[in-house]
mmCIF file of C-alpha atoms and ligand atoms in Angstrom:
data_model
loop_
_atom_site.group_PDB
_atom_site.id
_atom_site.type_symbol
_atom_site.label_atom_id
_atom_site.label_comp_id
_atom_site.label_asym_id
_atom_site.label_seq_id
_atom_site.Cartn_x
_atom_site.Cartn_y
_atom_site.Cartn_z
ATOM 1 C CA MET E 1 0.164 0.157 0.047
ATOM 2 C CA SER E 2 1.322 3.614 -0.895
ATOM 3 C CA ILE E 3 1.096 6.194 1.522
ATOM 4 C CA ASP E 4 -2.213 7.873 1.699
ATOM 5 C CA LEU E 5 -1.064 11.571 2.322
ATOM 6 C CA VAL E 6 -3.377 14.409 3.223
ATOM 7 C CA THR E 7 -1.788 17.570 1.743
ATOM 8 C CA ARG E 8 -2.056 20.755 3.749
ATOM 9 C CA LYS E 9 -4.774 21.896 1.217
ATOM 10 C CA ALA E 10 -6.679 18.971 1.694
ATOM 11 C CA TRP E 11 -6.919 19.216 5.462
ATOM 12 C CA GLY E 12 -7.168 22.876 5.358
ATOM 13 C CA ALA E 13 -4.223 24.127 6.876
ATOM 14 C CA ARG E 14 -3.816 27.957 7.542
ATOM 15 C CA ALA E 15 -0.368 29.326 6.060
ATOM 16 C CA PRO E 16 2.755 29.360 8.279
ATOM 17 C CA ARG E 17 2.948 32.558 9.731
ATOM 18 C CA GLY E 18 6.493 32.939 8.819
ATOM 19 C CA ALA E 19 9.611 31.442 7.065
ATOM 20 C CA TYR E 20 10.547 28.034 7.928
ATOM 21 C CA SER E 21 14.194 26.944 8.911
ATOM 22 C CA ARG E 22 15.115 24.712 6.037
ATOM 23 C CA LEU E 23 17.331 21.269 6.775
ATOM 24 C CA THR E 24 18.858 18.859 4.340
ATOM 25 C CA SER E 25 18.506 15.499 6.740
ATOM 26 C CA THR E 26 18.179 14.389 10.039
ATOM 27 C CA ARG E 27 19.540 11.584 12.237
ATOM 28 C CA GLY E 28 15.885 10.104 12.176
ATOM 29 C CA VAL E 29 12.356 10.989 13.635
ATOM 30 C CA LYS E 30 10.782 11.249 16.766
ATOM 31 C CA VAL E 31 7.264 10.001 17.610
ATOM 32 C CA HIS E 32 4.760 12.385 19.129
ATOM 33 C CA TYR E 33 0.997 11.578 20.602
ATOM 34 C CA THR E 34 -1.340 14.438 21.219
ATOM 35 C CA GLY E 35 -2.186 13.121 24.770
ATOM 36 C CA GLY E 36 -5.207 14.487 26.497
ATOM 37 C CA ARG E 37 -8.649 12.408 25.911
ATOM 38 C CA ILE E 38 -9.292 11.307 21.960
ATOM 39 C CA ASP E 39 -12.942 10.506 21.633
ATOM 40 C CA PRO E 40 -13.389 6.722 20.331
ATOM 41 C CA ARG E 41 -15.988 7.774 18.141
ATOM 42 C CA MET E 42 -12.622 9.056 15.867
ATOM 43 C CA LEU E 43 -12.166 5.430 14.886
ATOM 44 C CA ASP E 44 -15.212 5.497 12.762
ATOM 45 C CA ASP E 45 -15.385 9.076 11.721
ATOM 46 C CA HIS E 46 -12.244 10.582 9.984
ATOM 47 C CA SER E 47 -13.325 14.064 9.742
ATOM 48 C CA ARG E 48 -12.805 14.020 13.623
ATOM 49 C CA CYS E 49 -9.199 13.395 12.573
ATOM 50 C CA VAL E 50 -9.246 16.502 10.466
ATOM 51 C CA ALA E 51 -10.751 18.445 13.192
ATOM 52 C CA ALA E 52 -8.157 17.424 15.295
ATOM 53 C CA VAL E 53 -5.404 18.262 13.038
ATOM 54 C CA GLN E 54 -6.757 21.655 12.798
ATOM 55 C CA ALA E 55 -7.024 22.416 16.206
ATOM 56 C CA ILE E 56 -3.339 21.731 16.827
ATOM 57 C CA GLN E 57 -2.414 23.955 14.212
ATOM 58 C CA ASP E 58 -4.482 26.684 16.134
ATOM 59 C CA HIS E 59 -2.809 25.614 19.270
ATOM 60 C CA HIS E 60 0.451 25.814 17.953
ATOM 61 C CA GLN E 61 0.230 29.043 16.074
ATOM 62 C CA PHE E 62 -1.849 31.110 18.419
ATOM 63 C CA GLY E 63 -1.244 29.054 21.856
ATOM 64 C CA ASN E 64 2.391 28.698 21.701
ATOM 65 C CA GLY E 65 3.266 31.513 19.012
ATOM 66 C CA TRP E 66 4.897 28.988 16.414
ATOM 67 C CA ILE E 67 4.837 29.788 12.751
ATOM 68 C CA ASP E 68 2.948 26.652 12.268
ATOM 69 C CA THR E 69 2.232 23.103 13.480
ATOM 70 C CA GLY E 70 5.217 21.770 15.526
ATOM 71 C CA TYR E 71 5.269 18.670 13.742
ATOM 72 C CA SER E 72 6.611 17.568 10.549
ATOM 73 C CA ALA E 73 3.663 15.139 9.977
ATOM 74 C CA LEU E 74 0.527 13.796 12.020
ATOM 75 C CA THR E 75 -1.019 10.503 11.683
ATOM 76 C CA CYS E 76 -4.470 9.142 12.261
ATOM 77 C CA TRP E 77 -6.355 5.864 13.052
ATOM 78 C CA HIS E 78 -7.187 5.437 9.447
ATOM 79 C CA ARG E 79 -3.651 5.094 8.250
ATOM 80 C CA LYS E 80 -3.696 8.734 6.794
ATOM 81 C CA VAL E 81 -0.685 11.013 6.931
ATOM 82 C CA PHE E 82 -1.164 14.669 7.406
ATOM 83 C CA VAL E 83 1.479 17.078 5.573
ATOM 84 C CA ALA E 84 2.515 19.468 8.424
ATOM 85 C CA ARG E 85 5.814 21.145 8.046
ATOM 86 C CA GLY E 86 6.883 18.407 6.003
ATOM 87 C CA PRO E 87 10.335 17.084 4.864
ATOM 88 C CA HIS E 88 13.462 19.565 4.607
ATOM 89 C CA VAL E 89 11.909 21.945 7.357
ATOM 90 C CA VAL E 90 12.895 22.128 11.073
ATOM 91 C CA PRO E 91 10.202 21.066 13.239
ATOM 92 C CA ALA E 92 9.220 22.674 16.591
ATOM 93 C CA ALA E 93 7.566 19.943 18.774
ATOM 94 C CA ASN E 94 10.840 17.871 19.779
ATOM 95 C CA GLY E 95 12.058 20.463 22.555
ATOM 96 C CA ALA E 96 14.326 23.553 21.993
ATOM 97 C CA GLY E 97 17.637 22.755 20.926
ATOM 98 C CA LEU E 98 16.386 18.967 19.712
ATOM 99 C CA ASN E 99 14.301 19.810 16.424
ATOM 100 C CA SER E 100 17.311 19.916 13.917
ATOM 101 C CA GLY E 101 18.407 16.295 15.157
ATOM 102 C CA HIS E 102 15.213 14.663 14.111
ATOM 103 C CA TYR E 103 11.695 15.215 12.287
ATOM 104 C CA ALA E 104 8.597 15.016 14.435
ATOM 105 C CA VAL E 105 5.417 12.656 13.583
ATOM 106 C CA CYS E 106 2.464 13.103 15.899
ATOM 107 C CA ALA E 107 0.140 10.165 16.168
ATOM 108 C CA LEU E 108 -3.622 11.486 17.057
ATOM 109 C CA ALA E 109 -3.408 9.032 20.271
ATOM 110 C CA GLY E 110 -4.513 10.179 23.561
ATOM 111 C CA ASN E 111 -3.752 9.268 27.425
ATOM 112 C CA SER E 112 -7.574 8.497 27.605
ATOM 113 C CA GLY E 113 -9.923 7.257 25.264
ATOM 114 C CA LEU E 114 -7.984 5.928 22.482
ATOM 115 C CA VAL E 115 -4.994 5.327 24.060
ATOM 116 C CA GLU E 116 -3.676 1.698 22.666
ATOM 117 C CA PRO E 117 -2.537 2.061 19.097
ATOM 118 C CA THR E 118 -3.969 0.053 16.338
ATOM 119 C CA ASP E 119 -2.018 -1.733 13.440
ATOM 120 C CA ASP E 120 -3.287 1.185 11.178
ATOM 121 C CA LEU E 121 -2.339 3.941 13.521
ATOM 122 C CA LEU E 122 1.345 2.373 13.234
ATOM 123 C CA LEU E 123 1.229 1.403 10.065
ATOM 124 C CA GLY E 124 0.515 5.572 9.597
ATOM 125 C CA ILE E 125 3.585 6.398 11.329
ATOM 126 C CA LEU E 126 5.758 4.010 9.643
ATOM 127 C CA ASP E 127 4.338 5.415 6.420
ATOM 128 C CA ALA E 128 5.321 8.778 7.880
ATOM 129 C CA ILE E 129 8.823 7.905 8.702
ATOM 130 C CA GLU E 130 9.465 5.942 5.271
ATOM 131 C CA TRP E 131 8.092 9.406 3.630
ATOM 132 C CA LEU E 132 10.532 11.487 5.599
ATOM 133 C CA ARG E 133 13.366 9.073 4.685
ATOM 134 C CA ALA E 134 12.472 9.063 1.152
ATOM 135 C CA GLU E 135 11.720 12.925 0.583
ATOM 136 C CA GLY E 136 13.304 14.463 3.741
ATOM 137 C CA GLY E 137 16.473 12.472 4.350
ATOM 138 C CA ALA E 138 15.877 11.218 7.349
ATOM 139 C CA GLY E 139 18.223 8.884 9.039
ATOM 140 C CA ARG E 140 17.432 5.567 10.557
ATOM 141 C CA GLU E 141 16.859 6.803 14.266
ATOM 142 C CA VAL E 142 13.340 6.428 15.624
ATOM 143 C CA LYS E 143 13.064 7.664 19.127
ATOM 144 C CA GLY E 144 10.228 9.162 21.347
ATOM 145 C CA HIS E 145 9.668 12.846 22.279
ATOM 146 C CA ARG E 146 10.502 11.895 25.556
ATOM 147 C CA ASP E 147 14.330 11.000 24.544
ATOM 148 C CA GLY E 148 16.080 13.809 25.647
ATOM 149 C CA TYR E 149 13.413 15.848 26.660
ATOM 150 C CA SER E 150 11.127 15.838 30.173
ATOM 151 C CA THR E 151 7.635 14.821 28.835
ATOM 152 C CA ASP E 152 5.507 11.867 28.986
ATOM 153 C CA CYS E 153 4.969 12.339 24.907
ATOM 154 C CA PRO E 154 4.438 9.578 23.284
ATOM 155 C CA GLY E 155 2.647 7.757 26.035
ATOM 156 C CA LYS E 156 3.267 4.657 27.415
ATOM 157 C CA PRO E 157 1.976 2.022 24.611
ATOM 158 C CA LEU E 158 3.627 4.250 21.688
ATOM 159 C CA TYR E 159 6.922 4.474 23.617
ATOM 160 C CA ALA E 160 7.030 1.116 24.389
ATOM 161 C CA TRP E 161 6.355 0.270 20.517
ATOM 162 C CA VAL E 162 9.345 2.845 19.728
ATOM 163 C CA LYS E 163 11.778 1.254 22.126
ATOM 164 C CA ALA E 164 11.016 -2.309 20.843
ATOM 165 C CA GLY E 165 12.312 -0.874 17.552
ATOM 166 C CA ALA E 166 9.079 0.378 16.113
ATOM 167 C CA PRO E 167 8.179 -3.020 14.291
ATOM 168 C CA ARG E 168 5.700 -3.420 11.606
ATOM 169 C CA PRO E 169 2.752 -4.899 12.853
ATOM 170 C CA GLY E 170 1.425 -8.007 11.224
ATOM 171 C CA ILE E 171 5.057 -9.293 10.678
ATOM 172 C CA VAL E 172 5.314 -11.993 13.257
ATOM 173 C CA PRO E 173 8.914 -12.003 15.140
ATOM 174 C CA PRO E 174 10.756 -14.969 14.969
ATOM 175 C CA PRO E 175 10.014 -17.190 17.933
ATOM 176 C CA ALA E 176 12.448 -16.680 20.643
ATOM 177 C CA SER E 177 13.751 -20.185 21.736
ATOM 178 C CA PRO E 178 11.579 -21.355 24.381
ATOM 179 C CA PRO E 179 12.659 -21.010 27.993
ATOM 180 C CA SER E 180 14.400 -24.002 29.223
ATOM 181 C CA ASN E 181 14.300 -24.868 32.734
ATOM 182 C CA ALA E 182 16.669 -27.982 31.982
ATOM 183 C CA PRO E 183 20.174 -27.034 33.614
ATOM 184 C CA SER E 184 22.938 -27.110 31.174
ATOM 185 C CA TRP E 185 25.362 -30.051 31.242
ATOM 186 C CA PRO E 186 27.919 -29.311 33.799
ATOM 187 C CA GLY E 187 30.902 -29.930 31.660
ATOM 188 C CA ARG E 188 32.296 -32.761 33.207
ATOM 189 C CA LEU E 189 31.685 -36.770 33.477
ATOM 190 C CA LEU E 190 29.930 -38.000 36.624
ATOM 191 C CA GLU E 191 31.061 -41.391 36.950
ATOM 192 C CA PHE E 192 32.154 -44.133 39.628
ATOM 193 C CA PRO E 193 35.110 -45.219 40.600
ATOM 194 C CA PRO E 194 35.943 -42.994 42.149
ATOM 195 C CA ILE E 195 33.229 -41.313 43.508
ATOM 196 C CA THR E 196 32.389 -37.976 41.788
ATOM 197 C CA ARG E 197 30.901 -35.496 44.282
ATOM 198 C CA GLY E 198 29.256 -32.336 43.727
ATOM 199 C CA SER E 199 26.223 -30.181 43.422
ATOM 200 C CA ASP E 200 25.779 -30.992 39.790
ATOM 201 C CA VAL E 201 25.502 -34.889 41.150
ATOM 202 C CA MET E 202 22.972 -33.883 43.386
ATOM 203 C CA GLN E 203 21.188 -32.165 40.928
ATOM 204 C CA TRP E 204 21.079 -35.494 38.556
ATOM 205 C CA GLN E 205 20.350 -37.377 41.313
ATOM 206 C CA ARG E 206 17.396 -35.488 42.113
ATOM 207 C CA GLN E 207 16.251 -35.390 38.802
ATOM 208 C CA MET E 208 16.665 -39.220 38.780
ATOM 209 C CA ARG E 209 14.348 -39.623 41.922
ATOM 210 C CA ASP E 210 11.869 -37.073 41.084
ATOM 211 C CA ALA E 211 11.245 -37.238 37.419
ATOM 212 C CA HIS E 212 11.942 -40.547 36.627
ATOM 213 C CA GLY E 213 11.023 -42.616 39.570
ATOM 214 C CA PHE E 214 14.267 -44.100 40.992
ATOM 215 C CA GLU E 215 14.745 -44.959 44.485
ATOM 216 C CA LEU E 216 18.117 -42.841 45.043
ATOM 217 C CA ALA E 217 19.510 -40.736 47.582
ATOM 218 C CA ALA E 218 20.239 -37.169 46.489
ATOM 219 C CA ASP E 219 23.809 -37.104 48.892
ATOM 220 C CA GLY E 220 25.833 -35.387 45.951
ATOM 221 C CA ALA E 221 27.841 -38.587 45.973
ATOM 222 C CA TYR E 222 27.929 -40.608 42.530
ATOM 223 C CA GLY E 223 28.809 -44.056 43.728
ATOM 224 C CA GLN E 224 27.720 -47.664 42.947
ATOM 225 C CA ARG E 225 23.883 -47.060 43.261
ATOM 226 C CA SER E 226 23.956 -44.112 41.050
ATOM 227 C CA ARG E 227 25.894 -45.684 38.635
ATOM 228 C CA ASP E 228 23.370 -48.490 38.346
ATOM 229 C CA VAL E 229 20.609 -46.194 38.256
ATOM 230 C CA CYS E 230 22.351 -44.538 35.473
ATOM 231 C CA LYS E 231 22.800 -47.752 33.227
ATOM 232 C CA THR E 232 18.971 -48.569 33.652
ATOM 233 C CA PHE E 233 18.424 -44.870 32.661
ATOM 234 C CA GLN E 234 20.484 -45.149 29.928
ATOM 235 C CA ARG E 235 19.004 -48.453 28.473
ATOM 236 C CA ARG E 236 15.556 -47.126 28.692
ATOM 237 C CA ALA E 237 16.792 -43.734 26.862
ATOM 238 C CA ASP E 238 18.276 -45.966 23.909
ATOM 239 C CA LEU E 239 21.930 -44.632 24.996
ATOM 240 C CA ASP E 240 25.009 -46.437 25.599
ATOM 241 C CA ASP E 241 24.806 -47.876 28.855
ATOM 242 C CA ASP E 242 28.291 -47.005 30.225
ATOM 243 C CA GLY E 243 26.978 -45.735 33.676
ATOM 244 C CA ILE E 244 28.571 -42.276 33.182
ATOM 245 C CA VAL E 245 26.792 -39.156 33.120
ATOM 246 C CA GLY E 246 27.842 -37.337 30.238
ATOM 247 C CA ARG E 247 26.328 -34.868 27.903
ATOM 248 C CA LEU E 248 23.543 -37.034 26.455
ATOM 249 C CA THR E 249 22.765 -38.552 29.409
ATOM 250 C CA TRP E 250 22.442 -35.496 31.300
ATOM 251 C CA ARG E 251 20.537 -33.686 28.708
ATOM 252 C CA ALA E 252 18.111 -37.056 28.367
ATOM 253 C CA ALA E 253 17.515 -36.693 32.089
ATOM 254 C CA PHE E 254 16.534 -33.018 31.913
ATOM 255 C CA ALA E 255 14.671 -33.434 28.176
ATOM 256 C CA ASP E 256 11.344 -33.230 29.537
ATOM 257 C CA GLN E 257 11.871 -29.789 31.021
ATOM 258 C CA ASP E 258 13.053 -28.592 27.649
ATOM 259 C CA GLU E 259 9.554 -29.217 26.335
ATOM 260 C CA THR E 260 7.686 -27.477 29.295
HETATM 261 ZN ZN1 LIG J 301 5.389 15.082 21.945
HETATM 262 ZN ZN1 LIG J 302 -8.271 9.566 10.005
#
């Protein structure tokens, strides 16, 4: 899907009240939110998005005294990207001294009402970022307004998304290897004779007793009885029954735990 740009003319932008400062490129983009309450009816009514974008321009021009909306672009719940200052223009929303480093993209998300980003909201932000990269020389960084500036913006859910690397929704990340409770092989052979002693022996004995039903004292001393248990276990597990707990025998002992 190509970017769904809403031109300044289309959203009824007022002209800037002064000359923009130009820039050639930025390190990246900072993500903002509107904060406050966003009426959930906005989800089904894009005209509310347009009105919100206009209200932000009013506030920035006449409340903050800026020449224009402080953002480079705004994005809504319908995956539309509103052109604000646009590419190659210094934004005003990142905070004094921080504006030439990053473009500013604001999502119409609040901290009450509409708070949790939808896929379309996130895709709109990504569309805006890609547009600023292609048209405005934005670098790879994606940060939040609160990076380097004392603010809650862009709110908890959006900031978590930014911190996760602004992943594209709908792309399932490769599964992390399942958490394993199995202790790793201690890296030495448990054998008899002579008696092998240690906490690794005790761990293996407990596993033999508790998980595999052997009658075995977990005394941390690998002796005759441990060796016999080991051989029986190895035969059951189709392993070479040498009575020595090496890597394969250890793994087999804890294998069930790998699968939980
Ligand atoms: Zn902000
Ligand atoms: Zn909308």
